[in-house]
PDB file of C-alpha atoms and ligand atoms in Angstrom:
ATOM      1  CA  UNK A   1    -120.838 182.642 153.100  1.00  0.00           C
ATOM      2  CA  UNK A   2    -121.192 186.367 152.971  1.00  0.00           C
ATOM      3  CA  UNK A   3    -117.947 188.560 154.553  1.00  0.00           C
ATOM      4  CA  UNK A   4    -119.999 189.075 157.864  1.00  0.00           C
ATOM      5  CA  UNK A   5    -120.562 185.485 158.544  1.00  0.00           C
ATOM      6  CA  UNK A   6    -116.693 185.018 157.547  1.00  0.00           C
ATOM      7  CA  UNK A   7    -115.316 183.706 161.662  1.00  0.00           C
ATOM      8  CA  UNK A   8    -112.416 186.499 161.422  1.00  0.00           C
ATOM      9  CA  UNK A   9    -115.144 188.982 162.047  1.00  0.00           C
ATOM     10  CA  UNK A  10    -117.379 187.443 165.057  1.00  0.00           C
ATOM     11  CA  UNK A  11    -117.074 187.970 168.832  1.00  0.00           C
ATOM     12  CA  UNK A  12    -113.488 186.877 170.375  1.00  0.00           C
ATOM     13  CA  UNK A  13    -116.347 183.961 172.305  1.00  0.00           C
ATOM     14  CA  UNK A  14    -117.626 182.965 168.878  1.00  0.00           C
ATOM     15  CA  UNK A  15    -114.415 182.764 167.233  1.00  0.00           C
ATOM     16  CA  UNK A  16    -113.287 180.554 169.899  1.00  0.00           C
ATOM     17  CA  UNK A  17    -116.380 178.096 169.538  1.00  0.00           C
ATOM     18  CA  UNK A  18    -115.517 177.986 165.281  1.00  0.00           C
ATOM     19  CA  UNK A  19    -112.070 177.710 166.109  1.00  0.00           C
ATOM     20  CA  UNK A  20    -113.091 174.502 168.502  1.00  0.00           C
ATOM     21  CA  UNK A  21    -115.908 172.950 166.522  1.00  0.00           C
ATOM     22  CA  UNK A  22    -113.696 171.267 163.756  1.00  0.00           C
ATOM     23  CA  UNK A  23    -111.553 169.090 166.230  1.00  0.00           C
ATOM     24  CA  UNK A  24    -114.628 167.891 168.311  1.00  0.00           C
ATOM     25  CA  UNK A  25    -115.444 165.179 166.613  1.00  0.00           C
ATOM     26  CA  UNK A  26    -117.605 162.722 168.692  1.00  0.00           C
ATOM     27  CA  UNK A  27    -115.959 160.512 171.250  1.00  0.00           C
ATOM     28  CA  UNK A  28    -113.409 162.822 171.950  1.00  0.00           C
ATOM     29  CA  UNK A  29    -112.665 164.914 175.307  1.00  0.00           C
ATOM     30  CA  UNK A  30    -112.307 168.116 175.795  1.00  0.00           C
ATOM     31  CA  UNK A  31    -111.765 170.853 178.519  1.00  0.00           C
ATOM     32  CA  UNK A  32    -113.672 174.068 179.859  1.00  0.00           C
ATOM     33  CA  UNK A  33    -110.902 175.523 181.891  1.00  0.00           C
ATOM     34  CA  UNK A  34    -113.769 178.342 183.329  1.00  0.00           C
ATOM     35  CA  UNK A  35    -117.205 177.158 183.439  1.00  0.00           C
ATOM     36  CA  UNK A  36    -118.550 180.122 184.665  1.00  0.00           C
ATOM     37  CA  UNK A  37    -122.569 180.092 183.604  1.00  0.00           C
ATOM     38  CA  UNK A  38    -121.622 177.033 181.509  1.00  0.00           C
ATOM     39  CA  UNK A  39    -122.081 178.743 177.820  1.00  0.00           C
ATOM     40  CA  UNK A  40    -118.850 177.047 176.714  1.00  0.00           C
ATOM     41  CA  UNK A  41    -119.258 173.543 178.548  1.00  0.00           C
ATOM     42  CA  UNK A  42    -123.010 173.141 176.842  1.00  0.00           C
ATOM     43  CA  UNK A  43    -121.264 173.974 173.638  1.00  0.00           C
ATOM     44  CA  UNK A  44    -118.620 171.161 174.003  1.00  0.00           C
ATOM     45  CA  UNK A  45    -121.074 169.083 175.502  1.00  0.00           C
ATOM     46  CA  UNK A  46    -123.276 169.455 172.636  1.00  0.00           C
ATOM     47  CA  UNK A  47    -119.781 168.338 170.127  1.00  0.00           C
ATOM     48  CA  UNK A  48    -118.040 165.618 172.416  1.00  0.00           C
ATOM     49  CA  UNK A  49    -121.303 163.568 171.467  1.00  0.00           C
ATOM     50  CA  UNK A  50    -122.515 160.777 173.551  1.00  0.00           C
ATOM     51  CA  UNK A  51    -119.080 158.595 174.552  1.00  0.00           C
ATOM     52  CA  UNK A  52    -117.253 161.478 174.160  1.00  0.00           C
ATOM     53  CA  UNK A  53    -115.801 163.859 178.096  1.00  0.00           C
ATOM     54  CA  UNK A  54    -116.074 166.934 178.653  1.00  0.00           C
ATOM     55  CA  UNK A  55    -114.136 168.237 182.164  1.00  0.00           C
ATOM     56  CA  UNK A  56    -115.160 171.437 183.083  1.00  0.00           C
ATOM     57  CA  UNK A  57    -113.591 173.246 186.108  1.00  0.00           C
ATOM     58  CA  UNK A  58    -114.483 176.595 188.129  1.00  0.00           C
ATOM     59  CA  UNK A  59    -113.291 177.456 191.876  1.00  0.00           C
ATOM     60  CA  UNK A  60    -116.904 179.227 192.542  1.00  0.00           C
ATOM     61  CA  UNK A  61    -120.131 177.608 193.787  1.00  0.00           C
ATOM     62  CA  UNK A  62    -121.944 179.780 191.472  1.00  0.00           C
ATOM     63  CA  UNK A  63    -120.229 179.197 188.518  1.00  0.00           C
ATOM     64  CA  UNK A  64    -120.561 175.052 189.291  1.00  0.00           C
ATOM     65  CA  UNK A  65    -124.369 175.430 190.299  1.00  0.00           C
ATOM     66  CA  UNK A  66    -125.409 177.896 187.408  1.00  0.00           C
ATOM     67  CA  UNK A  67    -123.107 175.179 184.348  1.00  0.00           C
ATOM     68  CA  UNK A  68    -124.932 172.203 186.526  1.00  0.00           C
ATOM     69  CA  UNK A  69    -128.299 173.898 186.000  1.00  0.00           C
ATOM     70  CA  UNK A  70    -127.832 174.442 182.055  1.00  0.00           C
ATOM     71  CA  UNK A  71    -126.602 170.780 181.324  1.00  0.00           C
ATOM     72  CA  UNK A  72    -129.648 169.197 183.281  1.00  0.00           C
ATOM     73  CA  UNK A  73    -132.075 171.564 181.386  1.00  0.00           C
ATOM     74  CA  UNK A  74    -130.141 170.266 178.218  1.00  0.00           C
ATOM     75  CA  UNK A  75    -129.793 166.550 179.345  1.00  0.00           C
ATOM     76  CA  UNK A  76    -126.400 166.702 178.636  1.00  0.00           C
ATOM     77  CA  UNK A  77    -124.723 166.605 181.720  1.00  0.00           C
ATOM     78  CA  UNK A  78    -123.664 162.582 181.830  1.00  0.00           C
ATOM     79  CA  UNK A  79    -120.957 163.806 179.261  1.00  0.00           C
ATOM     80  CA  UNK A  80    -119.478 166.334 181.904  1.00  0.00           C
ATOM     81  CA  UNK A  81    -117.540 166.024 185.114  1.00  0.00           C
ATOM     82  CA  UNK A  82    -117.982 169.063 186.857  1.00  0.00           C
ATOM     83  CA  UNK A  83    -115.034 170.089 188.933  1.00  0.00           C
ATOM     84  CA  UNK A  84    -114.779 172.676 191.552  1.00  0.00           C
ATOM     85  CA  UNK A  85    -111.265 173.554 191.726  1.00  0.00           C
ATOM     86  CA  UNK A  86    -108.798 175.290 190.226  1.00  0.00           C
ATOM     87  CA  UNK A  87    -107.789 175.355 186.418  1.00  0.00           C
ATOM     88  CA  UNK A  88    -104.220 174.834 187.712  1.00  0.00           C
ATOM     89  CA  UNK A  89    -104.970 171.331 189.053  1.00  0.00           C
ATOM     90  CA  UNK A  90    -106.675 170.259 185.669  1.00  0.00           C
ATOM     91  CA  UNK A  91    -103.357 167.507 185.240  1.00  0.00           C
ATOM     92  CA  UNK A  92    -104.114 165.755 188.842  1.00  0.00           C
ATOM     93  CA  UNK A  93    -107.679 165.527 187.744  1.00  0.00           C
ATOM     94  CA  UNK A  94    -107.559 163.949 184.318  1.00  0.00           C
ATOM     95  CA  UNK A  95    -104.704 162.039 184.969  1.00  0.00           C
ATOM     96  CA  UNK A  96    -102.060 161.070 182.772  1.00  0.00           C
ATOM     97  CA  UNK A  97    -104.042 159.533 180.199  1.00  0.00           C
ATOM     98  CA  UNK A  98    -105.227 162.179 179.329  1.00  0.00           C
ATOM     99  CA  UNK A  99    -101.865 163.617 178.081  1.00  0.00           C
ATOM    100  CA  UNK A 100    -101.717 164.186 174.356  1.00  0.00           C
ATOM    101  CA  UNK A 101    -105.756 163.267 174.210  1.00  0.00           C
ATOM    102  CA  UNK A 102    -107.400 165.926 174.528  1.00  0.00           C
ATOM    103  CA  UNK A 103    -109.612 167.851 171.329  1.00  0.00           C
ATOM    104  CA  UNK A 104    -110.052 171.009 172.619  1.00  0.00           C
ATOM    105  CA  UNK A 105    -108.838 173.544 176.015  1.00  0.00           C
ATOM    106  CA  UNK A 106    -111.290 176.368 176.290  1.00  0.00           C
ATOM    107  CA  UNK A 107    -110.368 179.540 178.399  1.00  0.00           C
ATOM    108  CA  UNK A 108    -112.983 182.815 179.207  1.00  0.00           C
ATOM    109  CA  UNK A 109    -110.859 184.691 181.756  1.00  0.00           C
ATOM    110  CA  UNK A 110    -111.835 187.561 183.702  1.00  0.00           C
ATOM    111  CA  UNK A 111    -115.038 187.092 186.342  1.00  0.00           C
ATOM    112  CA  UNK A 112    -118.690 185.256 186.176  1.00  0.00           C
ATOM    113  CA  UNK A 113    -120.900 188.061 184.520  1.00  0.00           C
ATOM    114  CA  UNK A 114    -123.558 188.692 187.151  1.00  0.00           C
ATOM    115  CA  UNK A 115    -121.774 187.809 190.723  1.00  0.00           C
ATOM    116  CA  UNK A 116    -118.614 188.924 192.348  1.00  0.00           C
ATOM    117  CA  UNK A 117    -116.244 190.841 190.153  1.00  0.00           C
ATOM    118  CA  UNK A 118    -113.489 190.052 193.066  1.00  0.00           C
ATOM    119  CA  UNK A 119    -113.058 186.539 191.897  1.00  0.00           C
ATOM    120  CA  UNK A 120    -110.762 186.861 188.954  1.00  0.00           C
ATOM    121  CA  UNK A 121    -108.652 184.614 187.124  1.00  0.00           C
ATOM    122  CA  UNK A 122    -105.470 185.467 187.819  1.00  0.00           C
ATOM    123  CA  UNK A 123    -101.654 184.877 186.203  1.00  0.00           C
ATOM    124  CA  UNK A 124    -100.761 182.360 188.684  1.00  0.00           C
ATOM    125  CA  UNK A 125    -103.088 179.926 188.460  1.00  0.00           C
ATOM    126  CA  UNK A 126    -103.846 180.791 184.776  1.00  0.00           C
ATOM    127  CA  UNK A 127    -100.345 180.428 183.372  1.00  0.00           C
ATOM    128  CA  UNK A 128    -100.206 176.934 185.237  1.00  0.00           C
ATOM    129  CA  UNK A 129    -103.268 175.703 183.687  1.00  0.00           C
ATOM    130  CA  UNK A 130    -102.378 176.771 180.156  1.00  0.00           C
ATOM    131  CA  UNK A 131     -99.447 174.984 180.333  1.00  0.00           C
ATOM    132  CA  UNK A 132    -101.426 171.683 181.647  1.00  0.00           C
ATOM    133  CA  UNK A 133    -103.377 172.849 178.766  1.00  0.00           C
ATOM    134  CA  UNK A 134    -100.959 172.217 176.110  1.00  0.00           C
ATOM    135  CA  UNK A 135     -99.662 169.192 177.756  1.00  0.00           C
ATOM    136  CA  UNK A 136    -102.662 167.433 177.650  1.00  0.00           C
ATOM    137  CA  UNK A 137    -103.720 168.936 173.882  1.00  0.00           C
ATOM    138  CA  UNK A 138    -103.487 166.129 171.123  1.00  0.00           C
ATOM    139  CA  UNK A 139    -101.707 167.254 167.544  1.00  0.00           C
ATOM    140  CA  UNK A 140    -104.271 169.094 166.070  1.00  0.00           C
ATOM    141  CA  UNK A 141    -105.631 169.646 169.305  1.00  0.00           C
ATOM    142  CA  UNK A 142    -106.770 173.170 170.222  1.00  0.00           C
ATOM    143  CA  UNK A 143    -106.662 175.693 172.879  1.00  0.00           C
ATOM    144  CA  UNK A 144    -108.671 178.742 172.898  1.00  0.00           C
ATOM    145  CA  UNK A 145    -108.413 181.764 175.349  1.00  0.00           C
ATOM    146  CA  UNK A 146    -110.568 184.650 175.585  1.00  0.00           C
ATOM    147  CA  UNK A 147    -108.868 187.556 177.697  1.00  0.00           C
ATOM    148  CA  UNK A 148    -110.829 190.699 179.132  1.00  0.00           C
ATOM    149  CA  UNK A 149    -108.642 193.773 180.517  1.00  0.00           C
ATOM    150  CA  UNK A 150    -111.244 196.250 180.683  1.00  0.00           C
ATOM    151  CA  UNK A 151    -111.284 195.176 184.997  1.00  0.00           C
ATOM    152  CA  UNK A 152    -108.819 195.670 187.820  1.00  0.00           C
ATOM    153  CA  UNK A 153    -106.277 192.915 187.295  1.00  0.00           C
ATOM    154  CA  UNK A 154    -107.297 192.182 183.941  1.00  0.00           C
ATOM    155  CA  UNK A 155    -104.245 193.981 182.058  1.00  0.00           C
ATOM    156  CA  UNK A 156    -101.388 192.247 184.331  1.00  0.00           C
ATOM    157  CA  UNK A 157    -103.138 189.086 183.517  1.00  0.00           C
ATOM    158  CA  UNK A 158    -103.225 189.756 179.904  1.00  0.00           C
ATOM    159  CA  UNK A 159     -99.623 190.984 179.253  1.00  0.00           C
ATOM    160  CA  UNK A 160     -98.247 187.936 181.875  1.00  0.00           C
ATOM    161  CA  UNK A 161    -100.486 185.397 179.310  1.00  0.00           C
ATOM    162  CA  UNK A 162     -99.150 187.110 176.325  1.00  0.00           C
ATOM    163  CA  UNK A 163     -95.608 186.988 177.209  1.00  0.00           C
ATOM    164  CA  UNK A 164     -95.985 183.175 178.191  1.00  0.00           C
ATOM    165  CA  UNK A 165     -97.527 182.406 175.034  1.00  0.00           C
ATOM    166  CA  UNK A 166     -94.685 184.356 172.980  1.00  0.00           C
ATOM    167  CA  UNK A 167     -92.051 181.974 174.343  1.00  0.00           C
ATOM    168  CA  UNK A 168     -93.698 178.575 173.115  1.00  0.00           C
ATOM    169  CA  UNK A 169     -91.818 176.605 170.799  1.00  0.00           C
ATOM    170  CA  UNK A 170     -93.172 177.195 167.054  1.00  0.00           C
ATOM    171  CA  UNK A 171     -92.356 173.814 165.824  1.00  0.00           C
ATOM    172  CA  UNK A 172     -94.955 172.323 168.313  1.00  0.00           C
ATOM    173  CA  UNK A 173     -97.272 175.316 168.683  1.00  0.00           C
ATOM    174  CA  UNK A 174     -98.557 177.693 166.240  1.00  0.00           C
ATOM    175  CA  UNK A 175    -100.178 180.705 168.385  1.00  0.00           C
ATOM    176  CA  UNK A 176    -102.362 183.228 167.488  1.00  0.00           C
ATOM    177  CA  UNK A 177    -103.711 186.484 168.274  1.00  0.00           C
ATOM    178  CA  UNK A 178    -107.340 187.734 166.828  1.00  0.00           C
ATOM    179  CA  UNK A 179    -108.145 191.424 168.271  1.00  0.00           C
ATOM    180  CA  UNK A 180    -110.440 194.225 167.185  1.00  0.00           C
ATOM    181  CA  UNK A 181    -107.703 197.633 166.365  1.00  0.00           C
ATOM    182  CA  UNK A 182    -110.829 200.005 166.377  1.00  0.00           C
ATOM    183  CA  UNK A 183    -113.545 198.979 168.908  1.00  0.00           C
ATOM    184  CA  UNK A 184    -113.647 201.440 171.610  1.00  0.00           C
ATOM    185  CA  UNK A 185    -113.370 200.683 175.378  1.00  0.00           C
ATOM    186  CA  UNK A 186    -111.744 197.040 176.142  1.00  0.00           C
ATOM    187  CA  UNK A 187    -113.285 194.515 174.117  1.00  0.00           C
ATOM    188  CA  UNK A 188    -112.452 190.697 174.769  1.00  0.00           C
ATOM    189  CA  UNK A 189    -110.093 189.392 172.057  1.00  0.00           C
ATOM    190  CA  UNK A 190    -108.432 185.958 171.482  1.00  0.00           C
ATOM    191  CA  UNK A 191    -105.679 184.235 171.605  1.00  0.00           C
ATOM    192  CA  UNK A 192    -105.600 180.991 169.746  1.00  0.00           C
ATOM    193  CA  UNK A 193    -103.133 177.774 170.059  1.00  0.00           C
ATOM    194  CA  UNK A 194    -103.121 174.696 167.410  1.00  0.00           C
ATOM    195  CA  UNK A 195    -100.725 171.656 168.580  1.00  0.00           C
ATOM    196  CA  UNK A 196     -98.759 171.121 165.442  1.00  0.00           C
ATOM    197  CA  UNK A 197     -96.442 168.023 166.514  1.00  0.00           C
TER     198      UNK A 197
HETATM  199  C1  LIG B   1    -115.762 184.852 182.228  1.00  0.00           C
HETATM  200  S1  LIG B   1    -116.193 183.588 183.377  1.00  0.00           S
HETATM  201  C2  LIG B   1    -116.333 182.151 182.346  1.00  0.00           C
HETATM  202  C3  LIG B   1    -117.532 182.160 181.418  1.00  0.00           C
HETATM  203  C4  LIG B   1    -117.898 180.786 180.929  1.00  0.00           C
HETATM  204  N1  LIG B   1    -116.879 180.204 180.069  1.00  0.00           N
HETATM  205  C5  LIG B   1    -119.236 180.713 180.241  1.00  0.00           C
HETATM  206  O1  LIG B   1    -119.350 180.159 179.142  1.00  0.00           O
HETATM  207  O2  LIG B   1    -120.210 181.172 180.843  1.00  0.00           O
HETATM  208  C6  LIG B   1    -114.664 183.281 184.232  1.00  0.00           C
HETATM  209  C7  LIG B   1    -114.778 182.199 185.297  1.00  0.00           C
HETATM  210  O3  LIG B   1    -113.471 181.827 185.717  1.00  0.00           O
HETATM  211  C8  LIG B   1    -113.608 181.348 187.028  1.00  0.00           C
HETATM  212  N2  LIG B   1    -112.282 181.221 187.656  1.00  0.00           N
HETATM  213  C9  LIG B   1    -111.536 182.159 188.288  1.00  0.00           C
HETATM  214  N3  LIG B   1    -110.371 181.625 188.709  1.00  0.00           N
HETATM  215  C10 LIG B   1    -110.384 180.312 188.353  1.00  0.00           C
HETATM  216  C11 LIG B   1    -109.480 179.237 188.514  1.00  0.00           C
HETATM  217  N4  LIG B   1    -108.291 179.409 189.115  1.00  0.00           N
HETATM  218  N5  LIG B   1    -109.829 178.016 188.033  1.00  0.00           N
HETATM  219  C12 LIG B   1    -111.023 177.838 187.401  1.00  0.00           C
HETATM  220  N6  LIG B   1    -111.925 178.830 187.213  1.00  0.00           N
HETATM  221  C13 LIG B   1    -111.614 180.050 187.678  1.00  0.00           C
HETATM  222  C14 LIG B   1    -114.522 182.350 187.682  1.00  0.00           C
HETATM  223  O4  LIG B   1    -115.099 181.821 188.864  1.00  0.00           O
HETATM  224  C15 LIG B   1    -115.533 182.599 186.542  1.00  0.00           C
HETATM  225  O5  LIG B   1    -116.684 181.812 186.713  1.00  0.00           O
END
């Protein structure tokens, strides 16, 4: 591997997809917390392999129609429920089986390129759903977030996930934080969780 392939260096969305890709093995199930155009649900689709679950979730018709689209086109969608509703009810949807089960939680906060920049995640719902998140992450399990500030309401949501992710215990979660110091403008970054007991 050269230094620029090395995953420290790649986009905060690729990061998040190597950081993923080691705990999917197939069989297992696994969480898109925001669809959006479906990027992220195709890529855990494409790991979960064949009895594995993937739920995805997005509140916007869009979002739902434009991930339903890309798993018919790659015949993968029998491994997906696709959920409109919020990230925040993920628990009442899985159920409690799902509790200590699941592979991998993906995030991509901030609004579906291409369509209304109004519809935001938000702290609210987001902080809920991270903590479902973790709940329902298996040791080992992982939890990815990408978090955009560069919009209006992107910051507060940023800072309110930060500060939630600062108070989780350490002897069950080891969280980090992978950020460019010299890009100019707002560029995505991530925040990364591992379920250690
Ligand atoms: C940056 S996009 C996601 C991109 C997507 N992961 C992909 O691979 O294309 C953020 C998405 O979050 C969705 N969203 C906003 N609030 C939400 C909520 N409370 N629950 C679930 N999805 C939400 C938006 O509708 C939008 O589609």
């Amino acid at each position: 591997m050269t230094q620029s392939n090395m995953p420290i260096w790649a986009s905060a969305v690729r990061q998040a997809h190597q950081l993923c890709a080691p705990v999917l093995e197939a069989g297992c199930v696994a969480i898109d917390a925001t669809s959006g155009n479906g990027h992220d649900t195709l890529f855990l689709a494409q790991r979960v392999g064949k009895t594995g679950k993937v739920y995805a979730f997005d509140i916007q018709d869009a979002a739902i129609k434009a991930t339903r689209k890309r798993l018919l086109e790659s015949g993968l969608s029998e491994r997906v429920s696709l959920i409109q509703a919020s990230h925040a009810e993920m628990l009442s949807h899985i159920g409690p089986r799902g509790l200590g089960a699941v592979s991998a939680v993906m995030f991509n906060l901030g609004y579906l390129p291409g369509a209304d920049h109004d519809v935001i995640t938000t702290a609210g719902s987001t902080l809920d759903a991270i903590d479902s998140g973790l709940a329902l992450l298996r040791p080992d399990g992982v939890m990815t977030i990408v978090v955009y500030t560069g919009h209006v309401g992107g910051r507060e949501e940023a800072d309110a996930v930060e500060t939630h992710i600062v108070s989780l215990d350490p002897s069950r979660y080891d969280a980090r934080l992978l950020r460019s110091m010299n890009r100019s403008g707002e560029p995505p970054y991530l925040i990364a969780i591992r379920r250690v007991a």
